[in-house]
C-alpha cells in the first residue's frame, strides 16, 4: 500500500456535491499526461455495467480534477455488488483507484485467497479467483509491493526486493 502512496502519480475518486470526480495527484517535477477508463464493475457477474474513457493532463507538483460525471447517472446502477474503478496509464506509470458508494462493509465480498501461479527466486505471480480489493502477500523475502487490488481472473507479478 505504501508503494502506491509513494508513486509520483496517483488517481483517486470522490463523490462531492452530486458529482463523481476523478483526481490526478502529480508529485513529480514534470507535467503528466495520460488516458483512463472509469467503470462500474459488478464483482459477481465479473463485468463492467458502465464505462467511459478520458484523457487528462496535470501540471507538475499539483493535483486537479481530471474528470467529472453526474453521480445520479451512475447511482441507479450501484448495488451491494458494484465498485467504481479507474485505471489510468500515464507517461510516468499506471495506477488504479476504486470507490465504493455507501459503506465498504456493505459490499457483498467473499473471502478468497489468490492462486499462486508461479514463484521463483526473483518474483511471485498470483491470480485472483474473485474480486479482491486488498490482496495482501506475506513472504519470507521482502516484496516490492504487498498490497493491491485484483479483479477476478487478473494476474500480477511482484518482484522480491533486492
PDB file of C-alpha atoms in Angstrom:
ATOM      1  CA  UNK A   1       0.000   0.000   0.000  1.00  0.00           C
ATOM      2  CA  UNK A   2       2.881   2.374   0.725  1.00  0.00           C
ATOM      3  CA  UNK A   3       4.329   1.767  -2.732  1.00  0.00           C
ATOM      4  CA  UNK A   4       1.152   3.151  -4.298  1.00  0.00           C
ATOM      5  CA  UNK A   5       1.035   6.146  -1.959  1.00  0.00           C
ATOM      6  CA  UNK A   6       4.663   6.968  -2.767  1.00  0.00           C
ATOM      7  CA  UNK A   7       4.207   6.853  -6.552  1.00  0.00           C
ATOM      8  CA  UNK A   8       4.740  10.128  -8.401  1.00  0.00           C
ATOM      9  CA  UNK A   9       1.228   9.967  -9.914  1.00  0.00           C
ATOM     10  CA  UNK A  10      -1.918   8.549  -8.332  1.00  0.00           C
ATOM     11  CA  UNK A  11      -5.584   8.647  -9.258  1.00  0.00           C
ATOM     12  CA  UNK A  12      -8.380   8.981  -6.712  1.00  0.00           C
ATOM     13  CA  UNK A  13     -12.177   9.069  -6.848  1.00  0.00           C
ATOM     14  CA  UNK A  14     -14.550  11.177  -4.767  1.00  0.00           C
ATOM     15  CA  UNK A  15     -18.295  11.818  -4.649  1.00  0.00           C
ATOM     16  CA  UNK A  16     -18.921  15.501  -3.903  1.00  0.00           C
ATOM     17  CA  UNK A  17     -21.926  17.780  -4.488  1.00  0.00           C
ATOM     18  CA  UNK A  18     -23.713  15.193  -6.644  1.00  0.00           C
ATOM     19  CA  UNK A  19     -20.678  14.626  -8.854  1.00  0.00           C
ATOM     20  CA  UNK A  20     -18.169  11.817  -9.183  1.00  0.00           C
ATOM     21  CA  UNK A  21     -14.726  13.390  -9.532  1.00  0.00           C
ATOM     22  CA  UNK A  22     -11.537  11.702 -10.677  1.00  0.00           C
ATOM     23  CA  UNK A  23      -8.418  13.432  -9.399  1.00  0.00           C
ATOM     24  CA  UNK A  24      -4.847  13.127 -10.577  1.00  0.00           C
ATOM     25  CA  UNK A  25      -2.212  13.916  -7.972  1.00  0.00           C
ATOM     26  CA  UNK A  26       1.126  14.579  -9.652  1.00  0.00           C
ATOM     27  CA  UNK A  27       4.049  14.782  -7.213  1.00  0.00           C
ATOM     28  CA  UNK A  28       6.649  14.764  -9.983  1.00  0.00           C
ATOM     29  CA  UNK A  29       8.579  17.708 -11.365  1.00  0.00           C
ATOM     30  CA  UNK A  30       7.152  17.264 -14.868  1.00  0.00           C
ATOM     31  CA  UNK A  31       3.727  17.608 -16.446  1.00  0.00           C
ATOM     32  CA  UNK A  32       1.887  14.295 -16.651  1.00  0.00           C
ATOM     33  CA  UNK A  33      -0.480  13.187 -19.394  1.00  0.00           C
ATOM     34  CA  UNK A  34      -2.493  10.033 -19.609  1.00  0.00           C
ATOM     35  CA  UNK A  35      -5.543   8.023 -20.515  1.00  0.00           C
ATOM     36  CA  UNK A  36      -8.005   6.473 -18.112  1.00  0.00           C
ATOM     37  CA  UNK A  37     -11.012   4.187 -18.041  1.00  0.00           C
ATOM     38  CA  UNK A  38     -13.622   4.760 -15.363  1.00  0.00           C
ATOM     39  CA  UNK A  39     -16.101   1.932 -14.953  1.00  0.00           C
ATOM     40  CA  UNK A  40     -18.720   0.405 -12.684  1.00  0.00           C
ATOM     41  CA  UNK A  41     -17.680  -3.200 -12.099  1.00  0.00           C
ATOM     42  CA  UNK A  42     -20.066  -5.932 -10.932  1.00  0.00           C
ATOM     43  CA  UNK A  43     -17.967  -8.176  -8.679  1.00  0.00           C
ATOM     44  CA  UNK A  44     -20.313 -11.184  -9.039  1.00  0.00           C
ATOM     45  CA  UNK A  45     -21.023 -11.003 -12.779  1.00  0.00           C
ATOM     46  CA  UNK A  46     -17.360 -10.015 -13.342  1.00  0.00           C
ATOM     47  CA  UNK A  47     -18.261  -7.430 -15.963  1.00  0.00           C
ATOM     48  CA  UNK A  48     -18.499  -3.692 -16.461  1.00  0.00           C
ATOM     49  CA  UNK A  49     -22.015  -2.281 -16.212  1.00  0.00           C
ATOM     50  CA  UNK A  50     -20.982   1.205 -17.329  1.00  0.00           C
ATOM     51  CA  UNK A  51     -17.728   2.707 -18.567  1.00  0.00           C
ATOM     52  CA  UNK A  52     -16.176   5.814 -20.042  1.00  0.00           C
ATOM     53  CA  UNK A  53     -12.696   6.677 -21.290  1.00  0.00           C
ATOM     54  CA  UNK A  54     -10.973  10.032 -20.890  1.00  0.00           C
ATOM     55  CA  UNK A  55      -7.604  11.684 -21.392  1.00  0.00           C
ATOM     56  CA  UNK A  56      -6.031  14.127 -18.964  1.00  0.00           C
ATOM     57  CA  UNK A  57      -3.058  16.319 -18.138  1.00  0.00           C
ATOM     58  CA  UNK A  58      -1.880  17.534 -14.755  1.00  0.00           C
ATOM     59  CA  UNK A  59       0.836  20.110 -14.171  1.00  0.00           C
ATOM     60  CA  UNK A  60       3.982  19.286 -12.223  1.00  0.00           C
ATOM     61  CA  UNK A  61       3.646  19.253  -8.450  1.00  0.00           C
ATOM     62  CA  UNK A  62      -0.136  19.652  -8.452  1.00  0.00           C
ATOM     63  CA  UNK A  63      -3.449  17.899  -8.018  1.00  0.00           C
ATOM     64  CA  UNK A  64      -6.524  18.500 -10.143  1.00  0.00           C
ATOM     65  CA  UNK A  65      -9.932  17.124 -11.042  1.00  0.00           C
ATOM     66  CA  UNK A  66      -9.358  15.479 -14.426  1.00  0.00           C
ATOM     67  CA  UNK A  67     -12.860  14.083 -14.989  1.00  0.00           C
ATOM     68  CA  UNK A  68     -16.342  14.815 -13.633  1.00  0.00           C
ATOM     69  CA  UNK A  69     -19.558  12.846 -14.102  1.00  0.00           C
ATOM     70  CA  UNK A  70     -23.005  13.355 -12.631  1.00  0.00           C
ATOM     71  CA  UNK A  71     -23.272  10.800  -9.841  1.00  0.00           C
ATOM     72  CA  UNK A  72     -27.011  10.415 -10.428  1.00  0.00           C
ATOM     73  CA  UNK A  73     -26.329   8.930 -13.880  1.00  0.00           C
ATOM     74  CA  UNK A  74     -24.346   6.100 -12.246  1.00  0.00           C
ATOM     75  CA  UNK A  75     -26.152   5.827  -8.914  1.00  0.00           C
ATOM     76  CA  UNK A  76     -29.109   3.902 -10.365  1.00  0.00           C
ATOM     77  CA  UNK A  77     -26.771   1.023 -11.268  1.00  0.00           C
ATOM     78  CA  UNK A  78     -24.935   0.863  -7.927  1.00  0.00           C
ATOM     79  CA  UNK A  79     -25.718  -2.147  -5.756  1.00  0.00           C
ATOM     80  CA  UNK A  80     -24.048  -4.079  -2.957  1.00  0.00           C
ATOM     81  CA  UNK A  81     -22.028  -5.885  -5.610  1.00  0.00           C
ATOM     82  CA  UNK A  82     -20.620  -2.969  -7.614  1.00  0.00           C
ATOM     83  CA  UNK A  83     -17.428  -0.957  -7.338  1.00  0.00           C
ATOM     84  CA  UNK A  84     -16.340   2.093  -9.315  1.00  0.00           C
ATOM     85  CA  UNK A  85     -12.812   1.575 -10.648  1.00  0.00           C
ATOM     86  CA  UNK A  86     -10.495   3.923 -12.502  1.00  0.00           C
ATOM     87  CA  UNK A  87      -7.490   2.502 -14.371  1.00  0.00           C
ATOM     88  CA  UNK A  88      -5.038   5.159 -15.565  1.00  0.00           C
ATOM     89  CA  UNK A  89      -1.946   4.954 -17.753  1.00  0.00           C
ATOM     90  CA  UNK A  90       0.395   7.943 -17.795  1.00  0.00           C
ATOM     91  CA  UNK A  91       3.836   8.826 -19.087  1.00  0.00           C
ATOM     92  CA  UNK A  92       5.051   8.153 -15.501  1.00  0.00           C
ATOM     93  CA  UNK A  93       3.339   4.801 -14.893  1.00  0.00           C
ATOM     94  CA  UNK A  94      -0.021   3.178 -14.156  1.00  0.00           C
ATOM     95  CA  UNK A  95      -2.442   3.483 -11.258  1.00  0.00           C
ATOM     96  CA  UNK A  96      -5.780   2.031 -10.190  1.00  0.00           C
ATOM     97  CA  UNK A  97      -8.269   3.574  -7.784  1.00  0.00           C
ATOM     98  CA  UNK A  98     -11.591   2.278  -6.571  1.00  0.00           C
ATOM     99  CA  UNK A  99     -14.621   3.776  -4.890  1.00  0.00           C
ATOM    100  CA  UNK A 100     -17.435   2.058  -3.011  1.00  0.00           C
ATOM    101  CA  UNK A 101     -20.643   4.044  -2.675  1.00  0.00           C
ATOM    102  CA  UNK A 102     -22.010   3.811   0.846  1.00  0.00           C
ATOM    103  CA  UNK A 103     -20.262   1.666   3.427  1.00  0.00           C
ATOM    104  CA  UNK A 104     -17.422  -0.604   2.351  1.00  0.00           C
ATOM    105  CA  UNK A 105     -18.580  -3.289   4.806  1.00  0.00           C
ATOM    106  CA  UNK A 106     -21.921  -3.486   2.946  1.00  0.00           C
ATOM    107  CA  UNK A 107     -20.180  -4.678  -0.216  1.00  0.00           C
ATOM    108  CA  UNK A 108     -21.041  -8.329  -0.907  1.00  0.00           C
ATOM    109  CA  UNK A 109     -17.475  -9.630  -0.693  1.00  0.00           C
ATOM    110  CA  UNK A 110     -16.460 -13.209  -0.118  1.00  0.00           C
ATOM    111  CA  UNK A 111     -13.130 -14.100   1.441  1.00  0.00           C
ATOM    112  CA  UNK A 112     -10.810 -15.705  -1.086  1.00  0.00           C
ATOM    113  CA  UNK A 113      -7.126 -16.443  -1.381  1.00  0.00           C
ATOM    114  CA  UNK A 114      -5.144 -15.703  -4.502  1.00  0.00           C
ATOM    115  CA  UNK A 115      -3.851 -18.593  -6.557  1.00  0.00           C
ATOM    116  CA  UNK A 116      -0.062 -18.726  -6.775  1.00  0.00           C
ATOM    117  CA  UNK A 117       0.676 -19.132 -10.484  1.00  0.00           C
ATOM    118  CA  UNK A 118       4.468 -19.047 -10.234  1.00  0.00           C
ATOM    119  CA  UNK A 119       7.070 -18.487  -7.541  1.00  0.00           C
ATOM    120  CA  UNK A 120      10.811 -18.377  -8.106  1.00  0.00           C
ATOM    121  CA  UNK A 121      13.847 -16.627  -6.596  1.00  0.00           C
ATOM    122  CA  UNK A 122      13.010 -13.348  -8.341  1.00  0.00           C
ATOM    123  CA  UNK A 123       9.216 -12.951  -8.112  1.00  0.00           C
ATOM    124  CA  UNK A 124       5.822 -14.355  -7.277  1.00  0.00           C
ATOM    125  CA  UNK A 125       2.865 -14.299  -9.687  1.00  0.00           C
ATOM    126  CA  UNK A 126      -0.661 -14.527  -8.303  1.00  0.00           C
ATOM    127  CA  UNK A 127      -4.151 -14.703  -9.835  1.00  0.00           C
ATOM    128  CA  UNK A 128      -7.442 -13.651  -8.280  1.00  0.00           C
ATOM    129  CA  UNK A 129     -10.256 -16.199  -8.307  1.00  0.00           C
ATOM    130  CA  UNK A 130     -12.734 -13.419  -7.472  1.00  0.00           C
ATOM    131  CA  UNK A 131     -12.689  -9.658  -6.916  1.00  0.00           C
ATOM    132  CA  UNK A 132     -10.186  -8.861  -4.161  1.00  0.00           C
ATOM    133  CA  UNK A 133      -9.982  -5.222  -3.086  1.00  0.00           C
ATOM    134  CA  UNK A 134      -6.984  -5.948  -0.871  1.00  0.00           C
ATOM    135  CA  UNK A 135      -4.556  -8.663  -1.886  1.00  0.00           C
ATOM    136  CA  UNK A 136      -2.041  -8.971   0.931  1.00  0.00           C
ATOM    137  CA  UNK A 137       1.070 -11.030   0.269  1.00  0.00           C
ATOM    138  CA  UNK A 138       3.218 -12.297   3.108  1.00  0.00           C
ATOM    139  CA  UNK A 139       6.501 -13.873   2.065  1.00  0.00           C
ATOM    140  CA  UNK A 140       9.763 -14.605   3.837  1.00  0.00           C
ATOM    141  CA  UNK A 141      11.528 -12.235   1.433  1.00  0.00           C
ATOM    142  CA  UNK A 142      10.757  -8.520   1.183  1.00  0.00           C
ATOM    143  CA  UNK A 143       8.412  -7.748  -1.721  1.00  0.00           C
ATOM    144  CA  UNK A 144       8.466  -4.629  -3.902  1.00  0.00           C
ATOM    145  CA  UNK A 145       4.699  -4.417  -3.306  1.00  0.00           C
ATOM    146  CA  UNK A 146       2.482  -6.424  -0.968  1.00  0.00           C
ATOM    147  CA  UNK A 147      -0.988  -4.811  -1.067  1.00  0.00           C
ATOM    148  CA  UNK A 148      -3.040  -4.205  -4.209  1.00  0.00           C
ATOM    149  CA  UNK A 149      -6.431  -4.799  -5.842  1.00  0.00           C
ATOM    150  CA  UNK A 150      -7.207  -7.530  -8.386  1.00  0.00           C
ATOM    151  CA  UNK A 151     -10.362  -8.239 -10.346  1.00  0.00           C
ATOM    152  CA  UNK A 152     -11.458 -11.824 -10.975  1.00  0.00           C
ATOM    153  CA  UNK A 153      -9.057 -13.552 -13.347  1.00  0.00           C
ATOM    154  CA  UNK A 154      -6.357 -10.872 -13.202  1.00  0.00           C
ATOM    155  CA  UNK A 155      -2.757 -11.822 -12.542  1.00  0.00           C
ATOM    156  CA  UNK A 156       0.034  -9.758 -11.053  1.00  0.00           C
ATOM    157  CA  UNK A 157       3.745 -10.453 -10.778  1.00  0.00           C
ATOM    158  CA  UNK A 158       5.503  -8.933  -7.784  1.00  0.00           C
ATOM    159  CA  UNK A 159       9.285  -8.957  -7.636  1.00  0.00           C
ATOM    160  CA  UNK A 160      11.231  -9.630  -4.465  1.00  0.00           C
ATOM    161  CA  UNK A 161      13.176  -6.567  -3.315  1.00  0.00           C
ATOM    162  CA  UNK A 162      16.924  -6.565  -3.864  1.00  0.00           C
TER     163      UNK A 162
END
